[in-house]
Amino acid sequence: MPSRRSHTKSRKGCRQCKRRHVKCDEELPKCGLCKKRKLECTYPPPSSEADSQHASPPRDASEAVSASNKLPLPTRMLEMRLFHLYLTETYITVCQGPLDANHFQCIVPRMATSHPYLLDALLALSSLHQASMEPDDNRMWLETALKYQSRACSALGQVLADFTLDNCGPAFICSIFIMLSVTAYPCLTKEEYVFDPLSQVLEIRRLIAGCSFLFQQLGQMEQPGEMEEWIRYKEGDKWEDSKLEEEHRSQNLQHLRSELAASLLRIEGQVDAVKEPNKKTYRDTWAFLLESFQRWPWGRPNGGIIAWPLNITEEYIVLLKEGDWVARILFLHYGVGMHLYSHRWFVKDFGRRVVAAVVEPLEEIPAEWAETIEWTKQAVSLDI
């Protein structure tokens, strides 16, 4: 009777393979066997008591240093690939107006090498960027992004619990990357993700509030150092003519911006006709939307269209949840406004999905809003 073939023991294999007593190929983020069987794949911490008990003692000090610095090769190669993607492609996609590309390509990566939570947020963002470039087979990149983002969020929470101005810069950039990742994720998962526009906007609102808090702290720093460009960016209008954005060169986007402003002006009378106590809520929401569209593609002084969730009130959110028609119409204009950024990979069809999620369930539309709703559908090329 032939003897059973043994396999080389893998101390760093996933828990699922160890449980089945099979050899793990240690691929990340999911090993080959778990991927084939469509199982959850989890790895134990990099160093464990088992490893330390079985490892051979190093022969000299240099070998000890080398052994302590070793990383699983697949993880190391994956992170190098994502870091390289950020340095060569991703960084330029997050530049905004006068903020020099050098800031995102050189300064931010240098900060990340000293602050692991920022590095994790950077790797998560790069992984989502890679997912956007492989839309037909991006599951691995989405899972990788979630892993790094989870680590970044957990570590950032600990940093904020013991917050000091010394951590303000890295924490601020980290919060921006997390916010962009949360915005991007549902648009990259497509049918696998149930898109609830209000829940998504409220989550973005919470994250932007964190960004806003840290941004305010930057202004209190006597020597902002490498973050000085953000302080200058905060100053506003004098920068708006300093650099032409890609959006300004697109006639289609310029036309959409003009149509958005015109649509808001058309409904101004209906907004003003609302009786108290909701009139001020609607008027303020309407005015902020109009200012955002007029200032696009720049966001100052209130952050622009992307920051709209931060600038809405609790009263407006309640009205939107209750299905109030004026609240819905303003929300649809926000969706069309986000469509102005549809050429950016981290927004893509976010605006279209907002409009679709609001319009599709509607059975009856009041006559006074029928034309406006039809226009919002056409503006985002929605055929329903």
XYZ file of C-alpha atoms in Angstrom:
384
model
C 0.000 0.000 0.000
C 1.604 3.332 -1.010
C 2.447 5.684 1.806
C 0.574 8.972 2.123
C 2.340 11.871 0.437
C 3.295 14.510 2.945
C 3.444 18.226 2.298
C 5.783 20.866 3.564
C 4.256 22.530 6.589
C 3.288 26.171 6.133
C 3.362 28.124 9.396
C 2.034 31.267 7.732
C -0.879 29.707 5.875
C -4.479 30.784 6.366
C -6.603 29.408 9.190
C -8.968 27.632 6.800
C -6.160 25.581 5.189
C -4.701 24.736 8.600
C -8.092 23.512 9.750
C -8.320 21.235 6.671
C -4.659 20.164 7.054
C -3.836 21.161 3.493
C -0.940 23.213 2.160
C -1.725 26.915 1.742
C -0.108 28.893 -1.091
C -0.255 32.012 1.163
C -1.537 34.287 -1.605
C -3.066 37.596 -0.533
C -5.667 38.763 0.044
C -7.145 35.255 -0.471
C -5.244 32.007 -0.980
C -5.838 29.866 -4.035
C -7.788 27.103 -2.264
C -10.133 29.500 -0.463
C -10.641 31.415 -3.697
C -11.461 28.160 -5.509
C -13.888 27.017 -2.784
C -15.294 30.558 -2.356
C -14.485 30.509 1.360
C -13.602 33.330 3.690
C -9.804 33.472 3.982
C -8.197 34.749 7.185
C -4.558 34.764 8.198
C -3.116 34.693 11.714
C -0.989 37.654 12.852
C 2.426 37.828 11.127
C 4.323 36.756 14.246
C 3.046 34.182 16.713
C 4.297 32.081 19.574
C 4.374 29.055 17.325
C 6.762 30.770 14.931
C 9.053 31.929 17.711
C 9.181 28.472 19.306
C 10.073 26.667 16.085
C 12.354 29.238 14.474
C 16.073 28.517 14.475
C 18.084 31.023 16.527
C 19.972 33.540 14.341
C 23.693 33.054 14.101
C 24.622 36.721 14.532
C 23.156 40.177 15.113
C 22.823 41.057 11.410
C 20.856 37.870 10.785
C 18.614 38.705 13.746
C 17.825 42.127 12.277
C 17.165 40.589 8.865
C 14.855 37.936 10.300
C 12.861 40.451 12.350
C 12.228 42.627 9.287
C 10.980 39.869 6.996
C 7.465 40.202 5.583
C 5.408 37.613 3.721
C 6.510 38.097 0.118
C 3.001 38.289 -1.415
C 2.000 41.091 0.995
C 5.223 42.951 0.405
C 4.877 42.760 -3.376
C 1.208 43.751 -3.239
C 1.963 46.831 -1.159
C 4.828 47.823 -3.419
C 2.530 47.547 -6.427
C -0.126 49.733 -4.779
C 2.431 52.263 -3.550
C 3.921 52.480 -7.040
C 0.443 52.988 -8.519
C -0.160 55.871 -6.131
C 3.186 57.513 -6.973
C 2.680 57.228 -10.725
C -1.082 57.544 -11.315
C -3.396 57.826 -8.305
C -1.847 60.971 -6.832
C -2.735 63.124 -9.848
C -6.401 62.065 -9.672
C -6.861 63.597 -6.206
C -5.204 66.940 -6.943
C -7.518 69.911 -6.551
C -7.011 73.346 -8.040
C -3.899 75.146 -6.868
C -2.635 72.341 -4.637
C 0.585 71.360 -6.377
C 0.783 67.789 -7.642
C 4.155 67.632 -5.882
C 2.277 67.800 -2.576
C 0.398 64.583 -3.297
C 3.212 62.810 -5.132
C 6.106 63.585 -2.775
C 4.993 65.108 0.523
C 2.015 62.838 1.242
C 3.912 59.562 0.538
C 6.778 60.793 2.719
C 4.320 61.475 5.543
C 2.798 58.025 5.008
C 6.126 56.293 5.610
C 6.121 57.756 9.139
C 2.419 57.257 9.925
C 1.134 53.705 9.272
C -2.545 54.713 9.376
C -1.972 57.179 6.530
C -0.058 54.515 4.596
C -2.978 52.096 5.013
C -5.436 54.752 3.772
C -3.169 55.454 0.791
C -2.960 51.745 -0.076
C -6.745 51.394 0.225
C -7.291 54.312 -2.149
C -4.775 52.916 -4.646
C -6.437 49.508 -4.496
C -9.796 51.080 -5.352
C -8.144 53.003 -8.181
C -6.831 49.687 -9.529
C -10.333 48.222 -9.140
C -11.703 51.051 -11.278
C -9.272 50.089 -14.043
C -10.339 46.416 -13.941
C -14.143 46.731 -13.694
C -14.844 43.223 -15.013
C -12.668 41.430 -12.455
C -11.985 43.731 -9.510
C -13.162 41.668 -6.543
C -9.632 41.053 -5.238
C -8.844 44.770 -5.305
C -12.083 45.636 -3.523
C -11.334 43.116 -0.770
C -7.790 44.432 -0.463
C -9.086 47.998 -0.193
C -11.497 47.033 2.584
C -8.695 45.381 4.537
C -6.439 48.429 4.423
C -9.276 50.873 4.991
C -10.424 48.955 8.064
C -6.917 49.155 9.494
C -6.658 52.858 8.653
C -9.992 53.690 10.307
C -9.148 51.734 13.443
C -5.715 53.343 13.824
C -7.008 56.829 12.982
C -9.608 56.478 15.735
C -6.824 55.816 18.245
C -4.851 58.811 16.945
C -7.862 61.109 17.310
C -8.501 59.831 20.834
C -5.075 61.223 21.826
C -5.094 64.064 19.319
C -2.241 66.560 19.141
C -1.461 69.207 16.533
C 1.645 67.198 15.617
C -0.642 64.520 14.161
C -2.995 66.985 12.499
C -1.491 66.917 8.993
C -1.278 63.130 8.525
C -4.678 62.636 10.180
C -6.256 65.218 7.862
C -4.881 63.588 4.695
C -5.887 60.161 6.025
C -9.458 61.374 6.608
C -9.630 62.709 3.037
C -8.432 59.401 1.579
C -10.980 57.482 3.677
C -13.771 59.807 2.542
C -12.790 59.338 -1.119
C -12.687 55.563 -0.650
C -16.162 55.499 0.902
C -17.460 57.576 -2.017
C -15.801 55.307 -4.583
C -16.659 51.878 -3.185
C -20.376 51.592 -4.091
C -19.708 52.776 -7.642
C -17.077 50.077 -8.148
C -19.064 47.164 -6.708
C -22.000 47.753 -9.074
C -24.784 45.186 -8.615
C -23.134 43.567 -5.586
C -23.820 46.667 -3.472
C -27.333 47.822 -2.547
C -27.119 51.575 -3.084
C -29.096 53.571 -0.517
C -28.415 57.199 -1.480
C -29.488 58.753 1.810
C -27.456 56.316 3.932
C -24.471 56.878 1.656
C -24.790 60.667 1.901
C -25.116 60.520 5.699
C -21.966 58.382 5.935
C -20.093 60.823 3.694
C -21.461 63.654 5.847
C -19.969 62.063 8.960
C -16.593 61.607 7.288
C -16.492 65.126 5.839
C -17.257 66.480 9.310
C -14.069 64.776 10.497
C -12.115 66.262 7.590
C -13.549 69.689 8.401
C -12.559 69.455 12.068
C -8.975 68.540 11.199
C -8.857 71.249 8.526
C -9.802 73.822 11.153
C -7.003 72.564 13.394
C -4.493 73.199 10.604
C -5.257 76.905 10.912
C -4.166 76.827 14.552
C -0.687 75.534 13.780
C 2.011 78.189 14.170
C 4.320 76.290 11.826
C 2.228 74.133 9.476
C 5.353 73.088 7.568
C 4.483 70.700 4.738
C 0.767 71.431 5.210
C 1.172 75.144 4.465
C -0.290 74.743 0.972
C -3.596 73.720 2.538
C -3.659 76.913 4.596
C -3.127 78.940 1.424
C -5.766 76.878 -0.374
C -8.160 77.818 2.420
C -7.779 81.520 1.613
C -10.030 81.245 -1.394
C -10.851 83.201 -4.489
C -7.415 84.548 -5.385
C -6.428 80.989 -6.348
C -9.328 80.347 -8.657
C -7.665 81.798 -11.738
C -4.292 80.237 -11.010
C -4.853 77.000 -12.895
C -7.381 75.753 -15.414
C -9.010 72.527 -14.321
C -9.786 69.668 -16.663
C -13.479 70.365 -16.033
C -13.136 73.853 -17.516
C -11.950 72.346 -20.775
C -15.032 70.141 -21.144
C -17.862 71.822 -23.021
C -20.297 69.079 -21.981
C -19.584 69.622 -18.289
C -19.755 73.387 -18.691
C -23.143 73.016 -20.373
C -24.394 70.737 -17.593
C -23.245 73.227 -14.967
C -25.188 76.008 -16.725
C -28.302 73.828 -16.981
C -28.067 72.963 -13.280
C -27.982 76.608 -12.262
C -30.871 77.373 -14.633
C -32.958 74.527 -13.199
C -32.438 75.783 -9.659
C -33.463 79.282 -10.692
C -36.618 77.862 -12.301
C -37.738 76.248 -9.042
C -36.780 79.220 -6.850
C -40.369 80.458 -6.766
C -41.659 77.060 -5.646
C -39.042 76.913 -2.885
C -39.956 80.410 -1.676
C -43.646 79.507 -1.721
C -43.118 76.913 1.024
C -44.620 78.017 4.327
C -42.827 78.069 7.651
C -41.345 76.307 9.542
C -39.564 74.651 6.574
C -39.066 77.676 4.353
C -35.660 78.692 5.777
C -34.402 75.089 5.623
C -35.222 74.826 1.936
C -34.008 78.302 1.091
C -30.608 77.691 2.714
C -30.241 74.299 1.001
C -31.225 75.785 -2.360
C -28.794 78.718 -1.952
C -25.874 76.446 -1.097
C -26.540 74.252 -4.127
C -26.663 77.280 -6.420
C -23.401 78.670 -5.029
C -21.726 75.265 -5.426
C -22.762 75.002 -9.071
C -21.629 78.552 -9.816
C -18.215 77.985 -8.195
C -17.617 74.583 -9.773
C -15.076 73.061 -10.283
C -13.580 74.828 -7.253
C -15.196 74.286 -3.889
C -14.332 77.270 -1.726
C -15.488 78.612 0.637
C -17.816 75.766 1.724
C -16.291 72.762 -0.012
C -18.495 72.746 -3.101
C -20.802 70.012 -4.337
C -18.835 67.128 -2.826
C -19.117 68.783 0.613
C -22.881 69.374 0.232
C -23.769 66.628 2.765
C -21.860 68.539 5.457
C -23.774 71.748 4.790
C -27.305 70.365 5.030
C -29.223 70.605 8.294
C -30.804 67.934 10.465
C -34.178 69.484 9.646
C -33.594 68.912 5.934
C -32.539 65.298 6.540
C -35.770 64.637 8.455
C -37.846 66.110 5.617
C -35.958 64.011 3.070
C -36.566 60.836 5.082
C -40.267 61.703 5.227
C -40.410 61.922 1.429
C -41.148 65.644 1.238
C -41.245 66.659 -2.430
C -39.217 69.862 -2.169
C -36.530 67.955 -0.249
C -36.510 65.279 -2.950
C -36.180 67.806 -5.757
C -33.201 69.492 -4.093
C -31.639 66.070 -3.474
C -32.017 65.231 -7.166
C -30.147 68.434 -8.041
C -27.335 67.284 -5.733
C -27.243 64.002 -7.693
C -26.947 65.879 -10.980
C -24.275 68.080 -9.384
C -22.205 65.019 -8.476
C -22.492 63.991 -12.125
C -20.236 66.970 -12.893
C -17.449 64.805 -11.412
C -18.417 61.632 -13.288
C -15.120 61.692 -15.193
C -13.247 61.113 -11.915
C -12.788 57.451 -11.052
C -13.792 57.856 -7.398
C -17.162 59.412 -8.357
C -18.039 57.847 -11.736
C -21.801 57.165 -11.809
C -22.454 58.180 -8.181
C -24.704 61.046 -9.294
C -26.634 58.863 -11.728
C -27.211 56.269 -9.019
C -28.520 58.934 -6.635
C -31.030 60.105 -9.244
C -32.032 56.533 -10.136
C -32.509 55.510 -6.496
C -34.813 58.476 -5.885
C -36.797 58.328 -9.132
C -37.258 54.579 -9.732
C -39.558 53.874 -6.729
C -41.848 56.823 -7.510
C -45.329 55.776 -8.607
C -47.018 59.152 -8.815
C -45.256 62.445 -9.493
C -47.018 65.758 -8.773
C -47.626 67.712 -11.966
C -45.616 70.712 -10.756
C -42.470 68.552 -10.452
C -42.854 66.318 -13.517
C -40.790 68.513 -15.846
C -37.989 68.963 -13.299
C -37.747 65.240 -12.605
C -37.677 64.452 -16.310
C -34.841 66.950 -16.739
C -32.771 65.373 -13.924
C -33.107 61.967 -15.609
C -31.952 63.364 -18.937
C -29.089 65.272 -17.302
C -27.503 62.052 -16.001
C -28.474 59.988 -19.089
C -30.917 57.875 -17.099
C -33.378 55.922 -19.237
C -36.182 54.659 -16.965
